[in-house]
Amino acid sequence: MHITIRQLQVFESVARHLSYTRAAEELHLTQPAVSMQVKQLEESIGLPLFEQIGKKIYRTEAGEIMLGHALTIHEHLTIAKREMDELKGVDSGRLSIGVVSTVNYFAARLLAAFSRQHPKVEIRLDVTNRESLLQKLEINEPDLVLMGQPPNGLDVDAADFMDNPLLLVAAPDHRLAKSKRLALESLADETFVVREPGSGTRLAMERFFSDYDFKPQSTVEMTGNEVIKQAIEVGLGLSVLSAHTVELELSAGRLVRLDVVGTPIIRRWYVAHRSGKRLTPTAQSFKQFVLDEGKRQSAG
Ligand code: PGA
């Protein structure tokens, strides 16, 4: 059965008006063109859709059934058109953002501000570590990701927008809390609480340790920043964490920054997507929002 949308539109008009003439007027077609479309549809279906009794036409049983389907298809096409129109505008549609956990704190504030400007946009925020975010980026799942430097192998467009300084943090009563310009080596007897494998923070910490040929006496591994902050607060050991994740704890005096040579480790955050991806206007506008906000924060 080969049916075109045009045939269905013409059929639906005739079936509604029960008149070829009125359908022709409605569709700005000639009456023979209308009859032709209906005839072709009847041929594809293999059943008559109308019957003529005297001067009037009536829908056959097949005509009744087809009219139901034609109306449903018409409704779906109208919805599809509306949704496509919405996608063309910035003020609606969906926005799916993936962020590494260090960006979480900043991203929540950013999305709140964006959402106030674009209240109809449905936002989805996925927080994960570097490795699983890279997997999502590879399969082109989120509209945009906010992360540390993307690896060279992956074909992405990335623009950096903000510093992500990593600090060495300790409990406030740590014996070296007040020391200045500590050598990393002086922390060799300490326990380090480290992020799970796949974390960009952990990678940066390992690179820093290897630059200084440093190996801590013992390490404890934990997943995510929150649990590590709590462990450090109660004196389990030291950790390397993004300054953005410990802002509150530092200002409340629940954690302190150790003044260690080589810290803060300066990294940058990037807003990225797969190369060649066609960003929706909403995603495009969010990307610009991130870049502007980054500039604003660096200036302030
Ligand atoms: P992550 O964040 O430690 O949650 O992977 C890494 C990053 O800031 O790049």
Short mmCIF file of N, CA and C in Angstrom, two decimals, residues 2-130:
data_model
loop_
_atom_site.label_atom_id
_atom_site.label_comp_id
_atom_site.label_asym_id
_atom_site.label_seq_id
_atom_site.Cartn_x
_atom_site.Cartn_y
_atom_site.Cartn_z
N HIS A 2 0.88 1.96 -1.12
CA HIS A 2 1.72 3.16 -1.20
C HIS A 2 0.82 4.40 -1.12
N ILE A 3 0.88 5.05 0.04
CA ILE A 3 0.00 6.21 0.25
C ILE A 3 0.85 7.44 0.49
N THR A 4 0.49 8.55 -0.14
CA THR A 4 1.26 9.77 0.13
C THR A 4 0.48 10.66 1.11
N ILE A 5 1.23 11.52 1.77
CA ILE A 5 0.60 12.43 2.73
C ILE A 5 -0.36 13.38 2.00
N ARG A 6 0.02 13.75 0.78
CA ARG A 6 -0.83 14.62 -0.03
C ARG A 6 -2.19 13.96 -0.28
N GLN A 7 -2.16 12.66 -0.66
CA GLN A 7 -3.42 11.93 -0.90
C GLN A 7 -4.28 11.94 0.36
N LEU A 8 -3.63 11.73 1.50
CA LEU A 8 -4.39 11.70 2.76
C LEU A 8 -5.02 13.06 3.06
N GLN A 9 -4.26 14.13 2.77
CA GLN A 9 -4.81 15.48 3.02
C GLN A 9 -6.04 15.72 2.16
N VAL A 10 -5.92 15.35 0.88
CA VAL A 10 -7.04 15.57 -0.04
C VAL A 10 -8.23 14.71 0.39
N PHE A 11 -7.96 13.44 0.69
CA PHE A 11 -9.03 12.54 1.12
C PHE A 11 -9.72 13.10 2.37
N GLU A 12 -8.91 13.56 3.32
CA GLU A 12 -9.47 14.04 4.59
C GLU A 12 -10.40 15.22 4.35
N SER A 13 -10.01 16.11 3.43
CA SER A 13 -10.85 17.27 3.13
C SER A 13 -12.17 16.85 2.48
N VAL A 14 -12.08 15.93 1.50
CA VAL A 14 -13.31 15.46 0.84
C VAL A 14 -14.21 14.75 1.86
N ALA A 15 -13.57 13.93 2.71
CA ALA A 15 -14.35 13.14 3.67
C ALA A 15 -15.03 14.04 4.70
N ARG A 16 -14.41 15.13 5.02
CA ARG A 16 -14.98 16.06 6.00
C ARG A 16 -16.15 16.84 5.37
N HIS A 17 -15.91 17.35 4.16
CA HIS A 17 -16.95 18.17 3.51
C HIS A 17 -17.99 17.32 2.79
N LEU A 18 -17.66 16.06 2.54
CA LEU A 18 -18.48 15.19 1.69
C LEU A 18 -18.81 15.92 0.38
N SER A 19 -17.79 16.55 -0.18
CA SER A 19 -17.94 17.30 -1.43
C SER A 19 -16.57 17.49 -2.07
N TYR A 20 -16.49 17.10 -3.35
CA TYR A 20 -15.23 17.30 -4.08
C TYR A 20 -15.01 18.79 -4.34
N THR A 21 -16.13 19.48 -4.62
CA THR A 21 -16.02 20.92 -4.94
C THR A 21 -15.48 21.70 -3.75
N ARG A 22 -16.06 21.45 -2.56
CA ARG A 22 -15.62 22.20 -1.38
C ARG A 22 -14.18 21.86 -1.02
N ALA A 23 -13.82 20.58 -1.21
CA ALA A 23 -12.43 20.18 -0.91
C ALA A 23 -11.47 20.90 -1.86
N ALA A 24 -11.88 20.97 -3.15
CA ALA A 24 -11.03 21.66 -4.15
C ALA A 24 -10.83 23.12 -3.77
N GLU A 25 -11.92 23.75 -3.29
CA GLU A 25 -11.81 25.16 -2.86
C GLU A 25 -10.87 25.29 -1.67
N GLU A 26 -11.05 24.40 -0.70
CA GLU A 26 -10.24 24.49 0.52
C GLU A 26 -8.75 24.31 0.21
N LEU A 27 -8.48 23.41 -0.73
CA LEU A 27 -7.06 23.09 -0.98
C LEU A 27 -6.47 23.87 -2.16
N HIS A 28 -7.29 24.77 -2.73
CA HIS A 28 -6.86 25.54 -3.91
C HIS A 28 -6.41 24.61 -5.04
N LEU A 29 -7.22 23.62 -5.31
CA LEU A 29 -6.94 22.67 -6.40
C LEU A 29 -8.14 22.67 -7.34
N THR A 30 -7.95 22.08 -8.52
CA THR A 30 -9.11 21.92 -9.40
C THR A 30 -9.85 20.67 -8.95
N GLN A 31 -11.12 20.60 -9.33
CA GLN A 31 -11.89 19.43 -8.92
C GLN A 31 -11.34 18.12 -9.51
N PRO A 32 -10.93 18.12 -10.83
CA PRO A 32 -10.35 16.87 -11.35
C PRO A 32 -9.09 16.44 -10.59
N ALA A 33 -8.29 17.44 -10.11
CA ALA A 33 -7.06 17.08 -9.36
C ALA A 33 -7.44 16.39 -8.05
N VAL A 34 -8.53 16.89 -7.44
CA VAL A 34 -8.99 16.27 -6.18
C VAL A 34 -9.46 14.85 -6.46
N SER A 35 -10.30 14.70 -7.49
CA SER A 35 -10.82 13.37 -7.83
C SER A 35 -9.68 12.40 -8.12
N MET A 36 -8.66 12.90 -8.83
CA MET A 36 -7.52 12.06 -9.19
C MET A 36 -6.78 11.54 -7.94
N GLN A 37 -6.56 12.44 -6.98
CA GLN A 37 -5.85 12.03 -5.74
C GLN A 37 -6.65 10.96 -5.00
N VAL A 38 -7.98 11.18 -4.93
CA VAL A 38 -8.82 10.21 -4.21
C VAL A 38 -8.82 8.87 -4.94
N LYS A 39 -8.88 8.94 -6.28
CA LYS A 39 -8.91 7.71 -7.08
C LYS A 39 -7.61 6.92 -6.87
N GLN A 40 -6.49 7.64 -6.87
CA GLN A 40 -5.20 6.96 -6.68
C GLN A 40 -5.11 6.32 -5.29
N LEU A 41 -5.66 7.03 -4.29
CA LEU A 41 -5.65 6.47 -2.94
C LEU A 41 -6.50 5.21 -2.88
N GLU A 42 -7.68 5.26 -3.52
CA GLU A 42 -8.57 4.08 -3.54
C GLU A 42 -7.87 2.91 -4.23
N GLU A 43 -7.11 3.23 -5.28
CA GLU A 43 -6.41 2.15 -5.99
C GLU A 43 -5.33 1.53 -5.11
N SER A 44 -4.59 2.36 -4.39
CA SER A 44 -3.54 1.80 -3.52
C SER A 44 -4.15 0.95 -2.41
N ILE A 45 -5.28 1.42 -1.88
CA ILE A 45 -5.91 0.67 -0.78
C ILE A 45 -6.61 -0.58 -1.32
N GLY A 46 -7.20 -0.46 -2.50
CA GLY A 46 -7.93 -1.60 -3.09
C GLY A 46 -9.38 -1.63 -2.66
N LEU A 47 -9.88 -0.49 -2.15
CA LEU A 47 -11.30 -0.42 -1.73
C LEU A 47 -11.83 0.98 -2.05
N PRO A 48 -13.14 1.10 -2.36
CA PRO A 48 -13.69 2.45 -2.54
C PRO A 48 -13.83 3.16 -1.19
N LEU A 49 -13.57 4.48 -1.20
CA LEU A 49 -13.65 5.25 0.05
C LEU A 49 -14.95 6.04 0.12
N PHE A 50 -15.54 6.30 -1.07
CA PHE A 50 -16.81 7.04 -1.11
C PHE A 50 -17.77 6.28 -2.02
N GLU A 51 -19.05 6.53 -1.78
CA GLU A 51 -20.05 6.04 -2.74
C GLU A 51 -21.03 7.17 -3.01
N GLN A 52 -21.49 7.19 -4.25
CA GLN A 52 -22.40 8.27 -4.64
C GLN A 52 -23.82 7.71 -4.75
N ILE A 53 -24.76 8.32 -4.00
CA ILE A 53 -26.15 7.90 -4.07
C ILE A 53 -26.94 9.15 -4.44
N GLY A 54 -27.53 9.14 -5.62
CA GLY A 54 -28.17 10.35 -6.12
C GLY A 54 -27.09 11.40 -6.32
N LYS A 55 -27.34 12.61 -5.76
CA LYS A 55 -26.35 13.67 -5.95
C LYS A 55 -25.35 13.72 -4.81
N LYS A 56 -25.60 12.93 -3.77
CA LYS A 56 -24.76 13.05 -2.56
C LYS A 56 -23.70 11.97 -2.52
N ILE A 57 -22.54 12.32 -1.87
CA ILE A 57 -21.55 11.26 -1.66
C ILE A 57 -21.51 10.89 -0.17
N TYR A 58 -21.22 9.63 0.08
CA TYR A 58 -21.14 9.12 1.45
C TYR A 58 -19.80 8.42 1.62
N ARG A 59 -19.33 8.37 2.87
CA ARG A 59 -18.11 7.59 3.15
C ARG A 59 -18.50 6.12 3.24
N THR A 60 -17.71 5.25 2.65
CA THR A 60 -17.91 3.81 2.83
C THR A 60 -17.31 3.42 4.18
N GLU A 61 -17.44 2.14 4.54
CA GLU A 61 -16.84 1.69 5.81
C GLU A 61 -15.33 1.92 5.78
N ALA A 62 -14.71 1.61 4.60
CA ALA A 62 -13.26 1.84 4.45
C ALA A 62 -12.96 3.33 4.59
N GLY A 63 -13.87 4.17 4.05
CA GLY A 63 -13.70 5.63 4.14
C GLY A 63 -13.73 6.10 5.59
N GLU A 64 -14.66 5.51 6.39
CA GLU A 64 -14.76 5.88 7.81
C GLU A 64 -13.44 5.55 8.52
N ILE A 65 -12.95 4.34 8.27
CA ILE A 65 -11.72 3.90 8.97
C ILE A 65 -10.53 4.77 8.55
N MET A 66 -10.45 5.01 7.23
CA MET A 66 -9.32 5.82 6.73
C MET A 66 -9.38 7.24 7.27
N LEU A 67 -10.60 7.77 7.44
CA LEU A 67 -10.72 9.14 7.95
C LEU A 67 -10.13 9.23 9.36
N GLY A 68 -10.43 8.20 10.18
CA GLY A 68 -9.87 8.17 11.55
C GLY A 68 -8.35 8.22 11.49
N HIS A 69 -7.76 7.39 10.61
CA HIS A 69 -6.28 7.36 10.51
C HIS A 69 -5.75 8.67 9.95
N ALA A 70 -6.46 9.21 8.95
CA ALA A 70 -5.98 10.45 8.33
C ALA A 70 -5.94 11.58 9.35
N LEU A 71 -6.97 11.61 10.24
CA LEU A 71 -7.01 12.67 11.25
C LEU A 71 -5.87 12.48 12.26
N THR A 72 -5.60 11.23 12.63
CA THR A 72 -4.50 10.98 13.58
C THR A 72 -3.16 11.39 12.97
N ILE A 73 -2.98 11.02 11.68
CA ILE A 73 -1.71 11.37 11.03
C ILE A 73 -1.58 12.89 10.93
N HIS A 74 -2.69 13.55 10.60
CA HIS A 74 -2.70 15.00 10.49
C HIS A 74 -2.31 15.64 11.84
N GLU A 75 -2.87 15.08 12.91
CA GLU A 75 -2.58 15.62 14.25
C GLU A 75 -1.10 15.45 14.60
N HIS A 76 -0.57 14.25 14.27
CA HIS A 76 0.86 14.00 14.56
C HIS A 76 1.76 14.94 13.78
N LEU A 77 1.38 15.18 12.52
CA LEU A 77 2.20 16.08 11.70
C LEU A 77 2.17 17.50 12.27
N THR A 78 0.99 17.89 12.78
CA THR A 78 0.88 19.24 13.37
C THR A 78 1.78 19.33 14.60
N ILE A 79 1.75 18.28 15.44
CA ILE A 79 2.59 18.29 16.65
C ILE A 79 4.07 18.31 16.25
N ALA A 80 4.41 17.49 15.24
CA ALA A 80 5.82 17.43 14.80
C ALA A 80 6.27 18.82 14.33
N LYS A 81 5.41 19.48 13.59
CA LYS A 81 5.78 20.80 13.08
C LYS A 81 5.99 21.78 14.24
N ARG A 82 5.06 21.71 15.21
CA ARG A 82 5.18 22.63 16.35
C ARG A 82 6.50 22.38 17.09
N GLU A 83 6.81 21.09 17.30
CA GLU A 83 8.05 20.77 18.03
C GLU A 83 9.29 21.21 17.25
N MET A 84 9.24 21.05 15.93
CA MET A 84 10.38 21.50 15.11
C MET A 84 10.52 23.02 15.19
N ASP A 85 9.38 23.71 15.17
CA ASP A 85 9.41 25.17 15.29
C ASP A 85 10.01 25.57 16.63
N GLU A 86 9.64 24.79 17.67
CA GLU A 86 10.17 25.11 19.01
C GLU A 86 11.68 24.94 19.04
N LEU A 87 12.14 23.85 18.36
CA LEU A 87 13.59 23.60 18.34
C LEU A 87 14.34 24.75 17.66
N LYS A 88 13.66 25.41 16.74
CA LYS A 88 14.33 26.50 16.04
C LYS A 88 14.46 27.73 16.94
N GLY A 89 13.68 27.75 18.00
CA GLY A 89 13.74 28.91 18.91
C GLY A 89 14.57 28.58 20.13
N VAL A 90 15.09 29.59 20.82
CA VAL A 90 15.97 29.37 21.96
C VAL A 90 15.17 29.18 23.24
N ASP A 91 13.91 29.66 23.21
CA ASP A 91 13.19 29.72 24.46
C ASP A 91 12.45 28.46 24.85
N SER A 92 12.73 27.39 24.15
CA SER A 92 12.06 26.15 24.52
C SER A 92 12.94 24.99 24.12
N GLY A 93 12.38 23.80 24.14
CA GLY A 93 13.18 22.63 23.79
C GLY A 93 13.92 22.10 24.99
N ARG A 94 14.80 21.15 24.72
CA ARG A 94 15.52 20.50 25.81
C ARG A 94 16.99 20.84 25.73
N LEU A 95 17.64 20.80 26.90
CA LEU A 95 19.07 21.06 26.95
C LEU A 95 19.67 19.99 27.84
N SER A 96 20.54 19.17 27.26
CA SER A 96 21.13 18.10 28.07
C SER A 96 22.62 18.39 28.25
N ILE A 97 23.00 18.60 29.51
CA ILE A 97 24.37 19.00 29.82
C ILE A 97 25.03 17.92 30.66
N GLY A 98 26.24 17.54 30.29
CA GLY A 98 27.02 16.60 31.10
C GLY A 98 28.19 17.35 31.70
N VAL A 99 28.45 17.16 32.99
CA VAL A 99 29.59 17.85 33.61
C VAL A 99 30.40 16.89 34.46
N VAL A 100 31.70 17.16 34.57
CA VAL A 100 32.50 16.40 35.54
C VAL A 100 32.18 16.93 36.93
N SER A 101 32.46 16.12 37.92
CA SER A 101 31.96 16.45 39.26
C SER A 101 32.50 17.76 39.81
N THR A 102 33.71 18.15 39.40
CA THR A 102 34.24 19.41 39.93
C THR A 102 33.42 20.61 39.43
N VAL A 103 32.83 20.47 38.24
CA VAL A 103 32.06 21.57 37.66
C VAL A 103 30.66 21.67 38.27
N ASN A 104 30.25 20.59 38.91
CA ASN A 104 28.90 20.49 39.46
C ASN A 104 28.44 21.74 40.20
N TYR A 105 29.30 22.21 41.10
CA TYR A 105 28.95 23.34 41.99
C TYR A 105 28.71 24.61 41.16
N PHE A 106 29.60 24.83 40.22
CA PHE A 106 29.50 25.99 39.35
C PHE A 106 28.32 25.84 38.39
N ALA A 107 28.15 24.60 37.86
CA ALA A 107 27.11 24.36 36.85
C ALA A 107 25.72 24.58 37.42
N ALA A 108 25.51 24.21 38.68
CA ALA A 108 24.19 24.37 39.28
C ALA A 108 23.81 25.85 39.29
N ARG A 109 24.76 26.70 39.65
CA ARG A 109 24.50 28.15 39.69
C ARG A 109 24.25 28.69 38.28
N LEU A 110 25.08 28.19 37.36
CA LEU A 110 24.99 28.63 35.97
C LEU A 110 23.63 28.27 35.35
N LEU A 111 23.21 27.03 35.61
CA LEU A 111 21.95 26.57 35.04
C LEU A 111 20.77 27.29 35.67
N ALA A 112 20.89 27.63 36.96
CA ALA A 112 19.81 28.37 37.61
C ALA A 112 19.64 29.73 36.92
N ALA A 113 20.77 30.39 36.63
CA ALA A 113 20.70 31.70 35.98
C ALA A 113 20.15 31.56 34.56
N PHE A 114 20.61 30.54 33.84
CA PHE A 114 20.16 30.33 32.45
C PHE A 114 18.66 30.03 32.44
N SER A 115 18.24 29.22 33.39
CA SER A 115 16.85 28.81 33.45
C SER A 115 15.93 30.00 33.79
N ARG A 116 16.43 30.95 34.58
CA ARG A 116 15.63 32.15 34.86
C ARG A 116 15.40 32.94 33.56
N GLN A 117 16.41 32.95 32.69
CA GLN A 117 16.27 33.68 31.42
C GLN A 117 15.42 32.91 30.40
N HIS A 118 15.47 31.58 30.50
CA HIS A 118 14.76 30.74 29.52
C HIS A 118 13.91 29.71 30.26
N PRO A 119 12.85 30.17 30.93
CA PRO A 119 12.11 29.27 31.83
C PRO A 119 11.46 28.08 31.14
N LYS A 120 11.26 28.15 29.81
CA LYS A 120 10.55 27.05 29.15
C LYS A 120 11.50 25.93 28.73
N VAL A 121 12.80 26.17 28.81
CA VAL A 121 13.76 25.13 28.39
C VAL A 121 13.81 24.04 29.46
N GLU A 122 13.67 22.80 29.00
CA GLU A 122 13.76 21.66 29.93
C GLU A 122 15.22 21.27 30.04
N ILE A 123 15.77 21.37 31.25
CA ILE A 123 17.21 21.14 31.41
C ILE A 123 17.47 19.79 32.08
N ARG A 124 18.48 19.09 31.56
CA ARG A 124 18.90 17.85 32.20
C ARG A 124 20.40 17.97 32.48
N LEU A 125 20.76 17.77 33.74
CA LEU A 125 22.18 17.87 34.12
C LEU A 125 22.65 16.51 34.60
N ASP A 126 23.71 16.03 33.99
CA ASP A 126 24.26 14.72 34.35
C ASP A 126 25.65 14.95 34.93
N VAL A 127 25.85 14.56 36.18
CA VAL A 127 27.15 14.77 36.83
C VAL A 127 27.86 13.43 36.95
N THR A 128 29.10 13.40 36.48
CA THR A 128 29.81 12.13 36.50
C THR A 128 31.31 12.42 36.54
N ASN A 129 32.17 11.40 36.47
CA ASN A 129 33.60 11.75 36.44
C ASN A 129 34.10 11.82 35.00
N ARG A 130 35.35 12.18 34.88
CA ARG A 130 35.91 12.45 33.55
C ARG A 130 35.73 11.29 32.58
#
